[in-house]
Short mmCIF file of C-alpha atoms in Angstrom, two decimals:
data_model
loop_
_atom_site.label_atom_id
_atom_site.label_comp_id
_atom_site.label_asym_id
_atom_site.label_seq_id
_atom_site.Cartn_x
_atom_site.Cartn_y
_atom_site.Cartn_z
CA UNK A 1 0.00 0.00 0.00
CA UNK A 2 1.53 3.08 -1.48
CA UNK A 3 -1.39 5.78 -0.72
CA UNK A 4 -0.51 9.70 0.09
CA UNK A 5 -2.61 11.62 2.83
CA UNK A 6 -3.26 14.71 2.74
CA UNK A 7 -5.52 16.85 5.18
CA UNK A 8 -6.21 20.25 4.36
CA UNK A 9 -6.80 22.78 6.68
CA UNK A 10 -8.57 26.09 6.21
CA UNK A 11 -7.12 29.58 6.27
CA UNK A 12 -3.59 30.79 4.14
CA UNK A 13 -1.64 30.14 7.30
CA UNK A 14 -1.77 26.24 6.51
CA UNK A 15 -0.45 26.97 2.81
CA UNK A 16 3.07 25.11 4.37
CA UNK A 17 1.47 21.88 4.97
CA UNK A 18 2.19 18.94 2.69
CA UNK A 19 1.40 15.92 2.12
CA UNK A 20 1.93 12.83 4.01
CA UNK A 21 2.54 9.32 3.65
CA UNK A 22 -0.56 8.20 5.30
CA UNK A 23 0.89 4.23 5.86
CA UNK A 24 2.88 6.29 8.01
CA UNK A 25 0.26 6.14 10.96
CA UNK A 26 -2.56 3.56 9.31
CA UNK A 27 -2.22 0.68 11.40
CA UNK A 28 -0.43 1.96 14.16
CA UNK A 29 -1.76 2.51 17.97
CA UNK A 30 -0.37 5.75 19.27
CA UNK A 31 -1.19 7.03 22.83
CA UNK A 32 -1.65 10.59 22.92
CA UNK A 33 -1.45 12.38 26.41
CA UNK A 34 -2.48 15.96 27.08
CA UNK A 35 -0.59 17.22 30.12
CA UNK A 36 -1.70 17.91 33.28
CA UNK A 37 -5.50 18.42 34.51
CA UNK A 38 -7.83 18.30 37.54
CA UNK A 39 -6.20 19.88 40.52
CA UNK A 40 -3.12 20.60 38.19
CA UNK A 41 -3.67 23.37 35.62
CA UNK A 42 -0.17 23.48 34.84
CA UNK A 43 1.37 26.81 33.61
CA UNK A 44 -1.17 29.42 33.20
CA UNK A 45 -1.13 32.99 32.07
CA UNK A 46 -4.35 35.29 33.06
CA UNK A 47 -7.44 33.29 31.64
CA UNK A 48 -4.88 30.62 29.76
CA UNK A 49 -4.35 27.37 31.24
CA UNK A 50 -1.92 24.82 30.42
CA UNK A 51 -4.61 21.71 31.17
CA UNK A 52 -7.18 23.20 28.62
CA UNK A 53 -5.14 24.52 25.68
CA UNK A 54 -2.55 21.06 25.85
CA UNK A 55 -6.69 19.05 25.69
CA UNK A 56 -7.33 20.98 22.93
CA UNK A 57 -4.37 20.59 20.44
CA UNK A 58 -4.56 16.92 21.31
CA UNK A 59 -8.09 16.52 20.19
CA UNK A 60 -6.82 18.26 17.14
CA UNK A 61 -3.99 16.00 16.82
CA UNK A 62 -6.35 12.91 17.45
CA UNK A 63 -8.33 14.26 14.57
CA UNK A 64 -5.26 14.32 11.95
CA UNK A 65 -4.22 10.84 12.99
CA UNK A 66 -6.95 9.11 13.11
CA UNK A 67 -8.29 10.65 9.64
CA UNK A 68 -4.59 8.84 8.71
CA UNK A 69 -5.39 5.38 9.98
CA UNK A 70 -4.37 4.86 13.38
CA UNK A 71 -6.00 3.75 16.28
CA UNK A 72 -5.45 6.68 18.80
CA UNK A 73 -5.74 6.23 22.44
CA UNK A 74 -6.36 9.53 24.15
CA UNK A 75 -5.37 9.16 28.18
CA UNK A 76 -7.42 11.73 29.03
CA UNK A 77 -10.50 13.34 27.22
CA UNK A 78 -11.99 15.94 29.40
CA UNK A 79 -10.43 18.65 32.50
CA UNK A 80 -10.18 15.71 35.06
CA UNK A 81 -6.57 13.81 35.31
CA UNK A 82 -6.14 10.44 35.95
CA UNK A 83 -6.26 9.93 39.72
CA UNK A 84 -9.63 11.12 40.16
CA UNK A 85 -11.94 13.63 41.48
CA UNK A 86 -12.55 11.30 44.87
CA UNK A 87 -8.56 10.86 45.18
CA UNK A 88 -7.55 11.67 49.16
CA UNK A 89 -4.31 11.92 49.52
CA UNK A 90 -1.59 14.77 49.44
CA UNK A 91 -1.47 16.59 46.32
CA UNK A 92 2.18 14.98 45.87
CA UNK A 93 0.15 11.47 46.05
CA UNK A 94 -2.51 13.04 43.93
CA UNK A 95 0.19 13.92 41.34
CA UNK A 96 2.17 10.94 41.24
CA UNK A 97 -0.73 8.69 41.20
CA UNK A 98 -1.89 10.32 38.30
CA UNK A 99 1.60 9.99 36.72
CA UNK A 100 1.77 6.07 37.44
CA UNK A 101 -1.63 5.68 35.44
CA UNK A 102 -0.64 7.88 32.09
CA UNK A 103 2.06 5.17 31.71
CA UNK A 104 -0.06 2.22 32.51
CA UNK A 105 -2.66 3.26 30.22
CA UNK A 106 0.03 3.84 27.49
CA UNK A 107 2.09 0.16 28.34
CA UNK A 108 -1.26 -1.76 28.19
CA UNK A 109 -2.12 -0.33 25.18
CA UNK A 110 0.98 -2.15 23.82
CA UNK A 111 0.98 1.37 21.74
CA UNK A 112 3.57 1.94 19.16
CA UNK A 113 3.73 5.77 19.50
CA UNK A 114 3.29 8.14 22.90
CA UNK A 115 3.31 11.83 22.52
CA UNK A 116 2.84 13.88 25.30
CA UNK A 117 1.26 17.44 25.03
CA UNK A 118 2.63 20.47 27.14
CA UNK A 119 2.84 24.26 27.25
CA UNK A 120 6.38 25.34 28.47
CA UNK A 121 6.17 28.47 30.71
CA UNK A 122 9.62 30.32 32.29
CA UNK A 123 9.81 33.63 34.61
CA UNK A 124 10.19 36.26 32.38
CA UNK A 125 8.32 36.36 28.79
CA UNK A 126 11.82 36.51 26.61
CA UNK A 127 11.36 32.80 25.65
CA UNK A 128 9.79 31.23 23.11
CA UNK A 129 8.90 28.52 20.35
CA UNK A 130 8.49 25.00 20.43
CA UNK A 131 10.17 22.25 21.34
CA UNK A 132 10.27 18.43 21.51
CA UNK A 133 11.31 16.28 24.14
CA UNK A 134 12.86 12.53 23.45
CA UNK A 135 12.72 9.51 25.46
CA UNK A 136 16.64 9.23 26.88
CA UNK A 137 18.85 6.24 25.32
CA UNK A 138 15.84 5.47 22.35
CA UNK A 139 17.00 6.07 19.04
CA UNK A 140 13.59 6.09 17.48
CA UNK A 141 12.35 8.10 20.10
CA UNK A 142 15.17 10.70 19.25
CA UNK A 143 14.57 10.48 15.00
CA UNK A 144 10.87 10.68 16.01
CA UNK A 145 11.32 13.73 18.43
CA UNK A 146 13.75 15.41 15.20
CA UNK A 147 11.59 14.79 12.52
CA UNK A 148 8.77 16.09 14.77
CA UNK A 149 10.88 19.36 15.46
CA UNK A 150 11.90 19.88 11.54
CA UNK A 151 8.25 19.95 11.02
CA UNK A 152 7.24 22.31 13.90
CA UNK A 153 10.32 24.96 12.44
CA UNK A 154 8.97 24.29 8.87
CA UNK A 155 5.56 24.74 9.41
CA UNK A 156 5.24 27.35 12.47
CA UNK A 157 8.55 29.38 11.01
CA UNK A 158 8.80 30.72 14.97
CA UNK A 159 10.64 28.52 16.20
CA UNK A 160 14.66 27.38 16.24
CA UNK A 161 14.78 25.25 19.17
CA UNK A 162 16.35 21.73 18.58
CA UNK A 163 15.04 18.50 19.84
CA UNK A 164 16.41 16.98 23.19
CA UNK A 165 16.97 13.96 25.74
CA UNK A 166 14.16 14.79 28.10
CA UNK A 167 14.03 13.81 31.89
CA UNK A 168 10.88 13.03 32.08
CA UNK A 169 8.75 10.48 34.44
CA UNK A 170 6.93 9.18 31.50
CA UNK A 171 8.86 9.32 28.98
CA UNK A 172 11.27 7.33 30.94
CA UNK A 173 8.48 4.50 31.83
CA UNK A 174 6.45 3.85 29.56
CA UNK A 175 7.53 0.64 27.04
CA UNK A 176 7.30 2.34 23.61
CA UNK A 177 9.14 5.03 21.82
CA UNK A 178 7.89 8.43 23.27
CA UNK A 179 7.88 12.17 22.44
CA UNK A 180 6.75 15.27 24.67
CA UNK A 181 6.24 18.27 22.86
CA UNK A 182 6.11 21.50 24.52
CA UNK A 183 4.19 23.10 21.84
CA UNK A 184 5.38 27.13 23.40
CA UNK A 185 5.58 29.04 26.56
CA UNK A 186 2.92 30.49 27.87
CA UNK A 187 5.03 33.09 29.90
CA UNK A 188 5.60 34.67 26.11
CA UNK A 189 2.52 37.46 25.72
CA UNK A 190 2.58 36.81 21.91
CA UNK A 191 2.97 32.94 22.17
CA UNK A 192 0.47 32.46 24.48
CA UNK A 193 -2.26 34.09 22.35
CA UNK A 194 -0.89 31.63 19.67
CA UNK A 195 -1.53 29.23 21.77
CA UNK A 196 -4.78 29.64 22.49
CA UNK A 197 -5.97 30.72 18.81
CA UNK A 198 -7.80 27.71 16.87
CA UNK A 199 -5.94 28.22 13.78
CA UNK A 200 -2.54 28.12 15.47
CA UNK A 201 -3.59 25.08 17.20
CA UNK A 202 -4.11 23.22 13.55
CA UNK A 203 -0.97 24.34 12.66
CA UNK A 204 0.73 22.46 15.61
CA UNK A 205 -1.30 19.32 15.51
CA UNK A 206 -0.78 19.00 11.65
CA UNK A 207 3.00 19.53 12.09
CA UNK A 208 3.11 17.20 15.20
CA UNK A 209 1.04 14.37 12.92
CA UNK A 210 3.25 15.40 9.77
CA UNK A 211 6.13 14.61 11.87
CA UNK A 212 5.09 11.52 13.18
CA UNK A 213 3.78 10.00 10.30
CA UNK A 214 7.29 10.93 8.57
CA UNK A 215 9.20 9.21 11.19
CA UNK A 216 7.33 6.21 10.99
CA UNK A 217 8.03 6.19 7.49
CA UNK A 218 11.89 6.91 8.03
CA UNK A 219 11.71 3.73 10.77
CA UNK A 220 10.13 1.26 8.16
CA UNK A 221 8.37 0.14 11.36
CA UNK A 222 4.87 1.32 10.38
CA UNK A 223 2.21 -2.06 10.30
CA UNK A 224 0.66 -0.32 6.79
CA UNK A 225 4.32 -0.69 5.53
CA UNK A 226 4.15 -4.17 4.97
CA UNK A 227 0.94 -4.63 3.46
#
């Protein structure tokens, strides 16, 4: 199978997209997990919240993939996280229960893809653009996290940041190659009304799909590959 994807998106800002090898992502299971929620908002900035505007690129980015062929698992759909409104413990529990599940949800899946969604978010409001995040000693993870980041500079043109070994708690546990993408700080006035504006939010979950669907390609690892 030797079909080409593409997805168009509306407005001129999308004019960079191209298309994509959709075996790249038919087939595959890929675990996508929007950071934070429930008690933890993550970064916020006036009415922005980390929680909500990581939810909504990954629905967006759940939409691209799945209109490609794979099975997408989203670990969490809604504002709660994953240890629970009814959870009773110390918010350090709280958090690390929540923590443990993300990566059980994404190791029973037997997934072949996890991408984690976050907003960065530094004192001061100097920094900017996005960047992705590797799982540390993974070689796939690493080309995946690159040919993520070539897309995000391509496509977004605001960004030069390179892609890097991240010390993460899930990217470090769970079984599967694994990205996190901190799609721009929210501590950046300009970036964070980016962030929160629909069209800008297309852009990054086309480029983050584009990306990932040209790394499975790259791998040869991609189920559709072999058909």
């Amino acid at each position: 199978l030797f079909c080409i994807l593409f997805i168009a998106a509306t407005g001129s800002e999308f004019n960079r997209e191209q298309p994509v090898f959709s075996y790249g992502v038919a087939g595959r299971i890929i675990v996508i997990d929007a950071g934070h929620g429930g008690l933890d908002q993550g970064a916020t900035r006036g009415s922005y919240a980390e929680h909500d505007i990581a939810l909504q690129i990954a629905k967006k980015l759940e939409y691209y993939l799945s209109r490609g062929g794979a099975a997408v698992i989203m670990v969490r759909d809604n504002e709660s996280d994953l240890a629970g409104d009814e959870f009773t413990g110390t918010i350090r529990e709280h958090k690390k229960t929540d923590m443990k599940q993300r990566v059980t949800i994404a190791n029973q899946a037997k997934a072949h893809l996890y991408i984690s969604i976050h907003l960065n978010a530094v004192p001061g409001s100097a920094w900017s653009g996005a960047q992705v995040f590797y799982k540390p000693g993974d070689e796939e993870s690493k080309m995946t996290a690159r040919t993520i980041q070539e897309e995000l500079t391509r496509v977004l043109g605001n960004t030069n940041r390179k892609a890097a070994a991240g010390d993460y708690y899930v990217l470090k546990n769970v079984d599967m190659p694994a990205v996190l993408v901190e799609t721009g700080f929210l501590s950046n006035p300009r970036e964070a009304e980016l962030l929160a504006d629909e069209e800008y939010q297309r852009r990054l979950a086309h480029a983050i799909f584009s990306g990932a669907a040209a790394a499975a390609v790259r791998s040869g690892e991609s189920p559709a590959a072999d058909q």
